[in-house]
Amino acid sequence: MEQDRSNDLGEIIRQGRVTQRLTLSEVSAMSGVSSSHLGRIERGERFPSGSILRRIAAPLGFEENELFTLAGYLSPEPPGIAESHPHYGGGELDPYVARMLAQEPVDVQRAVIGILSILKSIAKSVAKESR
Amino acid sequence: MEQDRSNDLGEIIRQGRVTQRLTLSEVSAMSGVSSSHLGRIERGERFPSGSILRRIAAPLGFEENELFTLAGYLSPEPPGIAESHPHYGGGELDPYVARMLAQEPVDVQRAVIGILSILKSIAKSVAKESR
DNA sequence: ATTGACATTTGCCATTTGGCGAATTATAAT
DNA sequence: ATTATAATTCGCCAAATGGCAAATGTCAAT
């Protein structure tokens, strides 16, 4: 199953490395990705997964988004559309609820959503059993 | 070698799909990713590569960046220069969370906050006991 | 030329990804 | 209840990923 990688990612990554004056082993040390793998990526024999790409972005002097875009994982963004009043999903978000939740760290916020979806699925199966 | 995926990506993706009212096969048709693979991703048995993630973002109603961030491939952006997120109370309300919650009727939203505060007080007393 | 110290490439292989088709399960419709 | 039909999960497998260790290449200093 071949991937259509419009850009030559390997060359881009090698460029990043040489402009940072780093060796494969150094990048390896900084990123925790084996230098053999890095080498193969640079010469286009391997296509890094997202997590690898992420780990090497900073050492190579790329913004994460930038590198993902160059890799063809992200499509280039038309910069700043200034979406002013986001109308979330299907309905309105109650301002009180929004204010309360915003006090919490984002991972707590997400956990809340996780709990909500669990409760919903429990409710669903309970409803079915008692029928 | 199992990966440490901080967020439960599968659940997030399933949420996206159900809020878009799509079946696995529909998402499959729209994205070109096999429905069996999609199913396994949703229940956390597979971790999608970047290219898969990219193909399913739009059908599931995610911004590409957003989904990559949720997947842990991209680290959450320090709020861009002119980001126009409404700033509730003390902190930021995660857009994904906001969208998910906005799907629910307001009383459910409020109930969620109630549950959260109960959990917090439980956590607090547990912490005190074990000291 | 030879040695030593790094850097890069290769061979090998365990693990993971992702597709296809069959089996199973859920959902309607009669 | 019984089908019909759609949706999801499972079994299997080819291909790809990524690490380790050994091989090879490069270059400066003897």
PDB file of N, CA and C in Angstrom, chain B residues 39-115:
ATOM      1  N   GLY B  39     -13.204   0.624  13.129  1.00  0.00           N
ATOM      2  CA  GLY B  39     -13.748   0.044  14.349  1.00  0.00           C
ATOM      3  C   GLY B  39     -12.654  -0.235  15.369  1.00  0.00           C
ATOM      4  N   ARG B  40     -11.575  -0.829  14.900  1.00  0.00           N
ATOM      5  CA  ARG B  40     -10.504  -1.161  15.832  1.00  0.00           C
ATOM      6  C   ARG B  40      -9.874   0.092  16.407  1.00  0.00           C
ATOM      7  N   ILE B  41      -9.783   1.124  15.603  1.00  0.00           N
ATOM      8  CA  ILE B  41      -9.246   2.381  16.116  1.00  0.00           C
ATOM      9  C   ILE B  41     -10.147   2.911  17.222  1.00  0.00           C
ATOM     10  N   GLU B  42     -11.446   2.892  16.964  1.00  0.00           N
ATOM     11  CA  GLU B  42     -12.367   3.435  17.955  1.00  0.00           C
ATOM     12  C   GLU B  42     -12.289   2.694  19.279  1.00  0.00           C
ATOM     13  N   ARG B  43     -12.098   1.380  19.206  1.00  0.00           N
ATOM     14  CA  ARG B  43     -12.022   0.700  20.504  1.00  0.00           C
ATOM     15  C   ARG B  43     -10.591   0.479  20.956  1.00  0.00           C
ATOM     16  N   GLY B  44      -9.720   1.289  20.411  1.00  0.00           N
ATOM     17  CA  GLY B  44      -8.359   1.370  20.962  1.00  0.00           C
ATOM     18  C   GLY B  44      -7.459   0.191  20.650  1.00  0.00           C
ATOM     19  N   GLU B  45      -7.812  -0.604  19.633  1.00  0.00           N
ATOM     20  CA  GLU B  45      -6.969  -1.744  19.306  1.00  0.00           C
ATOM     21  C   GLU B  45      -5.921  -1.397  18.261  1.00  0.00           C
ATOM     22  N   ARG B  46      -6.112  -0.279  17.624  1.00  0.00           N
ATOM     23  CA  ARG B  46      -5.131   0.182  16.641  1.00  0.00           C
ATOM     24  C   ARG B  46      -4.897   1.666  16.834  1.00  0.00           C
ATOM     25  N   PHE B  47      -3.695   2.104  16.493  1.00  0.00           N
ATOM     26  CA  PHE B  47      -3.393   3.524  16.559  1.00  0.00           C
ATOM     27  C   PHE B  47      -3.129   4.032  15.167  1.00  0.00           C
ATOM     28  N   PRO B  48      -4.005   4.880  14.673  1.00  0.00           N
ATOM     29  CA  PRO B  48      -3.935   5.279  13.270  1.00  0.00           C
ATOM     30  C   PRO B  48      -2.665   6.056  12.965  1.00  0.00           C
ATOM     31  N   SER B  49      -2.127   5.802  11.810  1.00  0.00           N
ATOM     32  CA  SER B  49      -0.982   6.584  11.362  1.00  0.00           C
ATOM     33  C   SER B  49      -1.466   7.967  10.971  1.00  0.00           C
ATOM     34  N   GLY B  50      -0.522   8.836  10.741  1.00  0.00           N
ATOM     35  CA  GLY B  50      -0.861  10.192  10.357  1.00  0.00           C
ATOM     36  C   GLY B  50      -1.766  10.248   9.148  1.00  0.00           C
ATOM     37  N   SER B  51      -1.482   9.450   8.149  1.00  0.00           N
ATOM     38  CA  SER B  51      -2.266   9.570   6.919  1.00  0.00           C
ATOM     39  C   SER B  51      -3.709   9.132   7.144  1.00  0.00           C
ATOM     40  N   ILE B  52      -3.888   8.095   7.944  1.00  0.00           N
ATOM     41  CA  ILE B  52      -5.249   7.665   8.266  1.00  0.00           C
ATOM     42  C   ILE B  52      -5.964   8.772   9.040  1.00  0.00           C
ATOM     43  N   LEU B  53      -5.300   9.284  10.021  1.00  0.00           N
ATOM     44  CA  LEU B  53      -5.872  10.330  10.852  1.00  0.00           C
ATOM     45  C   LEU B  53      -6.329  11.494   9.989  1.00  0.00           C
ATOM     46  N   ARG B  54      -5.494  11.827   9.038  1.00  0.00           N
ATOM     47  CA  ARG B  54      -5.819  12.952   8.196  1.00  0.00           C
ATOM     48  C   ARG B  54      -7.080  12.675   7.386  1.00  0.00           C
ATOM     49  N   ARG B  55      -7.191  11.466   6.870  1.00  0.00           N
ATOM     50  CA  ARG B  55      -8.326  11.160   6.014  1.00  0.00           C
ATOM     51  C   ARG B  55      -9.649  11.156   6.771  1.00  0.00           C
ATOM     52  N   ILE B  56      -9.606  10.864   8.054  1.00  0.00           N
ATOM     53  CA  ILE B  56     -10.867  10.791   8.775  1.00  0.00           C
ATOM     54  C   ILE B  56     -11.241  12.080   9.499  1.00  0.00           C
ATOM     55  N   ALA B  57     -10.333  13.033   9.535  1.00  0.00           N
ATOM     56  CA  ALA B  57     -10.606  14.253  10.306  1.00  0.00           C
ATOM     57  C   ALA B  57     -11.879  14.942   9.834  1.00  0.00           C
ATOM     58  N   ALA B  58     -11.916  15.288   8.574  1.00  0.00           N
ATOM     59  CA  ALA B  58     -13.047  16.058   8.064  1.00  0.00           C
ATOM     60  C   ALA B  58     -14.379  15.310   8.202  1.00  0.00           C
ATOM     61  N   PRO B  59     -14.465  14.062   7.749  1.00  0.00           N
ATOM     62  CA  PRO B  59     -15.723  13.336   7.895  1.00  0.00           C
ATOM     63  C   PRO B  59     -16.240  13.324   9.333  1.00  0.00           C
ATOM     64  N   LEU B  60     -15.335  13.342  10.282  1.00  0.00           N
ATOM     65  CA  LEU B  60     -15.724  13.279  11.683  1.00  0.00           C
ATOM     66  C   LEU B  60     -15.948  14.657  12.284  1.00  0.00           C
ATOM     67  N   GLY B  61     -15.764  15.677  11.454  1.00  0.00           N
ATOM     68  CA  GLY B  61     -16.034  17.032  11.923  1.00  0.00           C
ATOM     69  C   GLY B  61     -14.923  17.631  12.752  1.00  0.00           C
ATOM     70  N   PHE B  62     -13.711  17.164  12.548  1.00  0.00           N
ATOM     71  CA  PHE B  62     -12.594  17.765  13.256  1.00  0.00           C
ATOM     72  C   PHE B  62     -11.753  18.608  12.317  1.00  0.00           C
ATOM     73  N   GLU B  63     -11.145  19.629  12.891  1.00  0.00           N
ATOM     74  CA  GLU B  63     -10.050  20.277  12.191  1.00  0.00           C
ATOM     75  C   GLU B  63      -8.880  19.299  12.215  1.00  0.00           C
ATOM     76  N   GLU B  64      -8.090  19.300  11.177  1.00  0.00           N
ATOM     77  CA  GLU B  64      -6.951  18.395  11.174  1.00  0.00           C
ATOM     78  C   GLU B  64      -6.057  18.630  12.392  1.00  0.00           C
ATOM     79  N   ASN B  65      -5.707  19.876  12.608  1.00  0.00           N
ATOM     80  CA  ASN B  65      -4.832  20.179  13.748  1.00  0.00           C
ATOM     81  C   ASN B  65      -5.413  19.656  15.042  1.00  0.00           C
ATOM     82  N   GLU B  66      -6.687  19.909  15.180  1.00  0.00           N
ATOM     83  CA  GLU B  66      -7.378  19.531  16.397  1.00  0.00           C
ATOM     84  C   GLU B  66      -7.221  18.034  16.650  1.00  0.00           C
ATOM     85  N   LEU B  67      -7.502  17.267  15.618  1.00  0.00           N
ATOM     86  CA  LEU B  67      -7.456  15.815  15.777  1.00  0.00           C
ATOM     87  C   LEU B  67      -6.037  15.330  16.040  1.00  0.00           C
ATOM     88  N   PHE B  68      -5.096  15.909  15.347  1.00  0.00           N
ATOM     89  CA  PHE B  68      -3.706  15.524  15.590  1.00  0.00           C
ATOM     90  C   PHE B  68      -3.303  15.867  17.014  1.00  0.00           C
ATOM     91  N   THR B  69      -3.804  16.970  17.490  1.00  0.00           N
ATOM     92  CA  THR B  69      -3.482  17.347  18.860  1.00  0.00           C
ATOM     93  C   THR B  69      -4.104  16.376  19.840  1.00  0.00           C
ATOM     94  N   LEU B  70      -5.369  16.075  19.618  1.00  0.00           N
ATOM     95  CA  LEU B  70      -6.049  15.133  20.497  1.00  0.00           C
ATOM     96  C   LEU B  70      -5.377  13.776  20.468  1.00  0.00           C
ATOM     97  N   ALA B  71      -4.839  13.429  19.314  1.00  0.00           N
ATOM     98  CA  ALA B  71      -4.182  12.129  19.181  1.00  0.00           C
ATOM     99  C   ALA B  71      -2.812  12.129  19.839  1.00  0.00           C
ATOM    100  N   GLY B  72      -2.356  13.304  20.244  1.00  0.00           N
ATOM    101  CA  GLY B  72      -1.057  13.389  20.874  1.00  0.00           C
ATOM    102  C   GLY B  72       0.085  13.471  19.883  1.00  0.00           C
ATOM    103  N   TYR B  73      -0.234  13.692  18.606  1.00  0.00           N
ATOM    104  CA  TYR B  73       0.819  13.824  17.614  1.00  0.00           C
ATOM    105  C   TYR B  73       1.354  15.250  17.602  1.00  0.00           C
ATOM    106  N   LEU B  74       0.449  16.165  17.871  1.00  0.00           N
ATOM    107  CA  LEU B  74       0.839  17.575  17.943  1.00  0.00           C
ATOM    108  C   LEU B  74       0.619  18.025  19.374  1.00  0.00           C
ATOM    109  N   SER B  75       1.546  18.833  19.898  1.00  0.00           N
ATOM    110  CA  SER B  75       1.279  19.323  21.243  1.00  0.00           C
ATOM    111  C   SER B  75       0.394  20.546  21.139  1.00  0.00           C
ATOM    112  N   PRO B  76      -0.471  20.690  22.111  1.00  0.00           N
ATOM    113  CA  PRO B  76      -1.447  21.770  22.075  1.00  0.00           C
ATOM    114  C   PRO B  76      -0.746  23.104  21.891  1.00  0.00           C
ATOM    115  N   GLU B  77      -1.289  23.894  21.016  1.00  0.00           N
ATOM    116  CA  GLU B  77      -0.624  25.141  20.676  1.00  0.00           C
ATOM    117  C   GLU B  77      -0.776  26.176  21.764  1.00  0.00           C
ATOM    118  N   PRO B  78       0.323  26.816  22.092  1.00  0.00           N
ATOM    119  CA  PRO B  78       0.214  28.004  22.921  1.00  0.00           C
ATOM    120  C   PRO B  78      -0.632  28.976  22.132  1.00  0.00           C
ATOM    121  N   PRO B  79      -1.732  29.396  22.715  1.00  0.00           N
ATOM    122  CA  PRO B  79      -2.750  30.130  21.991  1.00  0.00           C
ATOM    123  C   PRO B  79      -2.179  31.125  20.998  1.00  0.00           C
ATOM    124  N   GLY B  80      -2.459  30.906  19.755  1.00  0.00           N
ATOM    125  CA  GLY B  80      -1.916  31.712  18.669  1.00  0.00           C
ATOM    126  C   GLY B  80      -2.044  33.190  18.935  1.00  0.00           C
ATOM    127  N   ILE B  81      -1.405  33.959  18.127  1.00  0.00           N
ATOM    128  CA  ILE B  81      -1.333  35.397  18.392  1.00  0.00           C
ATOM    129  C   ILE B  81      -2.719  36.005  18.538  1.00  0.00           C
ATOM    130  N   ALA B  82      -3.505  35.867  17.512  1.00  0.00           N
ATOM    131  CA  ALA B  82      -4.825  36.486  17.571  1.00  0.00           C
ATOM    132  C   ALA B  82      -5.924  35.438  17.682  1.00  0.00           C
ATOM    133  N   GLU B  83      -5.755  34.525  18.610  1.00  0.00           N
ATOM    134  CA  GLU B  83      -6.795  33.518  18.804  1.00  0.00           C
ATOM    135  C   GLU B  83      -8.005  34.163  19.445  1.00  0.00           C
ATOM    136  N   SER B  84      -9.148  33.820  18.944  1.00  0.00           N
ATOM    137  CA  SER B  84     -10.340  34.496  19.427  1.00  0.00           C
ATOM    138  C   SER B  84     -11.245  33.590  20.255  1.00  0.00           C
ATOM    139  N   HIS B  85     -10.616  32.704  21.014  1.00  0.00           N
ATOM    140  CA  HIS B  85     -11.443  31.895  21.903  1.00  0.00           C
ATOM    141  C   HIS B  85     -11.998  32.756  23.020  1.00  0.00           C
ATOM    142  N   PRO B  86     -13.272  32.606  23.275  1.00  0.00           N
ATOM    143  CA  PRO B  86     -13.855  33.327  24.408  1.00  0.00           C
ATOM    144  C   PRO B  86     -13.170  32.859  25.689  1.00  0.00           C
ATOM    145  N   HIS B  87     -12.882  33.745  26.557  1.00  0.00           N
ATOM    146  CA  HIS B  87     -12.105  33.442  27.750  1.00  0.00           C
ATOM    147  C   HIS B  87     -13.003  33.382  28.960  1.00  0.00           C
ATOM    148  N   TYR B  88     -13.540  32.181  29.205  1.00  0.00           N
ATOM    149  CA  TYR B  88     -14.441  32.067  30.339  1.00  0.00           C
ATOM    150  C   TYR B  88     -13.650  32.026  31.623  1.00  0.00           C
ATOM    151  N   GLY B  89     -14.197  32.669  32.646  1.00  0.00           N
ATOM    152  CA  GLY B  89     -13.658  32.530  33.998  1.00  0.00           C
ATOM    153  C   GLY B  89     -12.156  32.449  34.058  1.00  0.00           C
ATOM    154  N   GLY B  90     -11.668  31.458  34.772  1.00  0.00           N
ATOM    155  CA  GLY B  90     -10.245  31.393  35.069  1.00  0.00           C
ATOM    156  C   GLY B  90      -9.359  30.944  33.939  1.00  0.00           C
ATOM    157  N   GLY B  91      -9.862  30.076  33.032  1.00  0.00           N
ATOM    158  CA  GLY B  91      -8.963  29.513  32.032  1.00  0.00           C
ATOM    159  C   GLY B  91      -9.612  29.336  30.688  1.00  0.00           C
ATOM    160  N   GLU B  92      -9.005  28.490  29.888  1.00  0.00           N
ATOM    161  CA  GLU B  92      -9.499  28.229  28.552  1.00  0.00           C
ATOM    162  C   GLU B  92     -10.450  27.041  28.560  1.00  0.00           C
ATOM    163  N   LEU B  93     -11.481  27.133  27.790  1.00  0.00           N
ATOM    164  CA  LEU B  93     -12.336  25.992  27.594  1.00  0.00           C
ATOM    165  C   LEU B  93     -11.939  25.299  26.301  1.00  0.00           C
ATOM    166  N   ASP B  94     -11.531  24.057  26.438  1.00  0.00           N
ATOM    167  CA  ASP B  94     -11.100  23.302  25.270  1.00  0.00           C
ATOM    168  C   ASP B  94     -12.211  23.217  24.230  1.00  0.00           C
ATOM    169  N   PRO B  95     -11.900  23.536  22.984  1.00  0.00           N
ATOM    170  CA  PRO B  95     -12.926  23.593  21.930  1.00  0.00           C
ATOM    171  C   PRO B  95     -13.625  22.256  21.704  1.00  0.00           C
ATOM    172  N   TYR B  96     -12.856  21.200  21.797  1.00  0.00           N
ATOM    173  CA  TYR B  96     -13.459  19.869  21.637  1.00  0.00           C
ATOM    174  C   TYR B  96     -14.484  19.618  22.727  1.00  0.00           C
ATOM    175  N   VAL B  97     -14.084  19.938  23.935  1.00  0.00           N
ATOM    176  CA  VAL B  97     -14.989  19.766  25.072  1.00  0.00           C
ATOM    177  C   VAL B  97     -16.237  20.618  24.874  1.00  0.00           C
ATOM    178  N   ALA B  98     -15.996  21.846  24.460  1.00  0.00           N
ATOM    179  CA  ALA B  98     -17.128  22.744  24.269  1.00  0.00           C
ATOM    180  C   ALA B  98     -18.100  22.189  23.243  1.00  0.00           C
ATOM    181  N   ARG B  99     -17.538  21.670  22.166  1.00  0.00           N
ATOM    182  CA  ARG B  99     -18.421  21.167  21.113  1.00  0.00           C
ATOM    183  C   ARG B  99     -19.225  19.971  21.574  1.00  0.00           C
ATOM    184  N   MET B 100     -18.541  19.088  22.287  1.00  0.00           N
ATOM    185  CA  MET B 100     -19.233  17.890  22.757  1.00  0.00           C
ATOM    186  C   MET B 100     -20.350  18.242  23.727  1.00  0.00           C
ATOM    187  N   LEU B 101     -20.039  19.121  24.652  1.00  0.00           N
ATOM    188  CA  LEU B 101     -21.039  19.474  25.659  1.00  0.00           C
ATOM    189  C   LEU B 101     -22.212  20.209  25.037  1.00  0.00           C
ATOM    190  N   ALA B 102     -21.899  21.008  24.025  1.00  0.00           N
ATOM    191  CA  ALA B 102     -22.961  21.808  23.411  1.00  0.00           C
ATOM    192  C   ALA B 102     -24.013  20.938  22.737  1.00  0.00           C
ATOM    193  N   GLN B 103     -23.659  19.671  22.509  1.00  0.00           N
ATOM    194  CA  GLN B 103     -24.631  18.745  21.911  1.00  0.00           C
ATOM    195  C   GLN B 103     -25.743  18.408  22.902  1.00  0.00           C
ATOM    196  N   GLU B 104     -25.446  18.555  24.186  1.00  0.00           N
ATOM    197  CA  GLU B 104     -26.396  18.125  25.216  1.00  0.00           C
ATOM    198  C   GLU B 104     -27.332  19.254  25.591  1.00  0.00           C
ATOM    199  N   PRO B 105     -28.500  18.879  26.019  1.00  0.00           N
ATOM    200  CA  PRO B 105     -29.421  19.894  26.539  1.00  0.00           C
ATOM    201  C   PRO B 105     -28.813  20.555  27.769  1.00  0.00           C
ATOM    202  N   VAL B 106     -29.255  21.780  28.029  1.00  0.00           N
ATOM    203  CA  VAL B 106     -28.616  22.560  29.083  1.00  0.00           C
ATOM    204  C   VAL B 106     -28.692  21.875  30.446  1.00  0.00           C
ATOM    205  N   ASP B 107     -29.802  21.211  30.733  1.00  0.00           N
ATOM    206  CA  ASP B 107     -29.872  20.579  32.059  1.00  0.00           C
ATOM    207  C   ASP B 107     -28.870  19.446  32.197  1.00  0.00           C
ATOM    208  N   VAL B 108     -28.603  18.764  31.114  1.00  0.00           N
ATOM    209  CA  VAL B 108     -27.560  17.745  31.160  1.00  0.00           C
ATOM    210  C   VAL B 108     -26.205  18.399  31.383  1.00  0.00           C
ATOM    211  N   GLN B 109     -25.979  19.494  30.683  1.00  0.00           N
ATOM    212  CA  GLN B 109     -24.723  20.227  30.873  1.00  0.00           C
ATOM    213  C   GLN B 109     -24.535  20.586  32.347  1.00  0.00           C
ATOM    214  N   ARG B 110     -25.617  21.053  32.949  1.00  0.00           N
ATOM    215  CA  ARG B 110     -25.517  21.464  34.359  1.00  0.00           C
ATOM    216  C   ARG B 110     -25.291  20.262  35.259  1.00  0.00           C
ATOM    217  N   ALA B 111     -25.949  19.157  34.915  1.00  0.00           N
ATOM    218  CA  ALA B 111     -25.771  17.943  35.714  1.00  0.00           C
ATOM    219  C   ALA B 111     -24.312  17.518  35.691  1.00  0.00           C
ATOM    220  N   VAL B 112     -23.702  17.686  34.549  1.00  0.00           N
ATOM    221  CA  VAL B 112     -22.295  17.332  34.419  1.00  0.00           C
ATOM    222  C   VAL B 112     -21.445  18.139  35.399  1.00  0.00           C
ATOM    223  N   ILE B 113     -21.746  19.419  35.476  1.00  0.00           N
ATOM    224  CA  ILE B 113     -21.007  20.254  36.425  1.00  0.00           C
ATOM    225  C   ILE B 113     -21.245  19.782  37.849  1.00  0.00           C
ATOM    226  N   GLY B 114     -22.484  19.415  38.132  1.00  0.00           N
ATOM    227  CA  GLY B 114     -22.797  18.884  39.459  1.00  0.00           C
ATOM    228  C   GLY B 114     -21.971  17.658  39.773  1.00  0.00           C
ATOM    229  N   ILE B 115     -21.941  16.739  38.841  1.00  0.00           N
ATOM    230  CA  ILE B 115     -21.161  15.522  39.048  1.00  0.00           C
ATOM    231  C   ILE B 115     -19.692  15.855  39.266  1.00  0.00           C
TER     232      ILE B 115
END
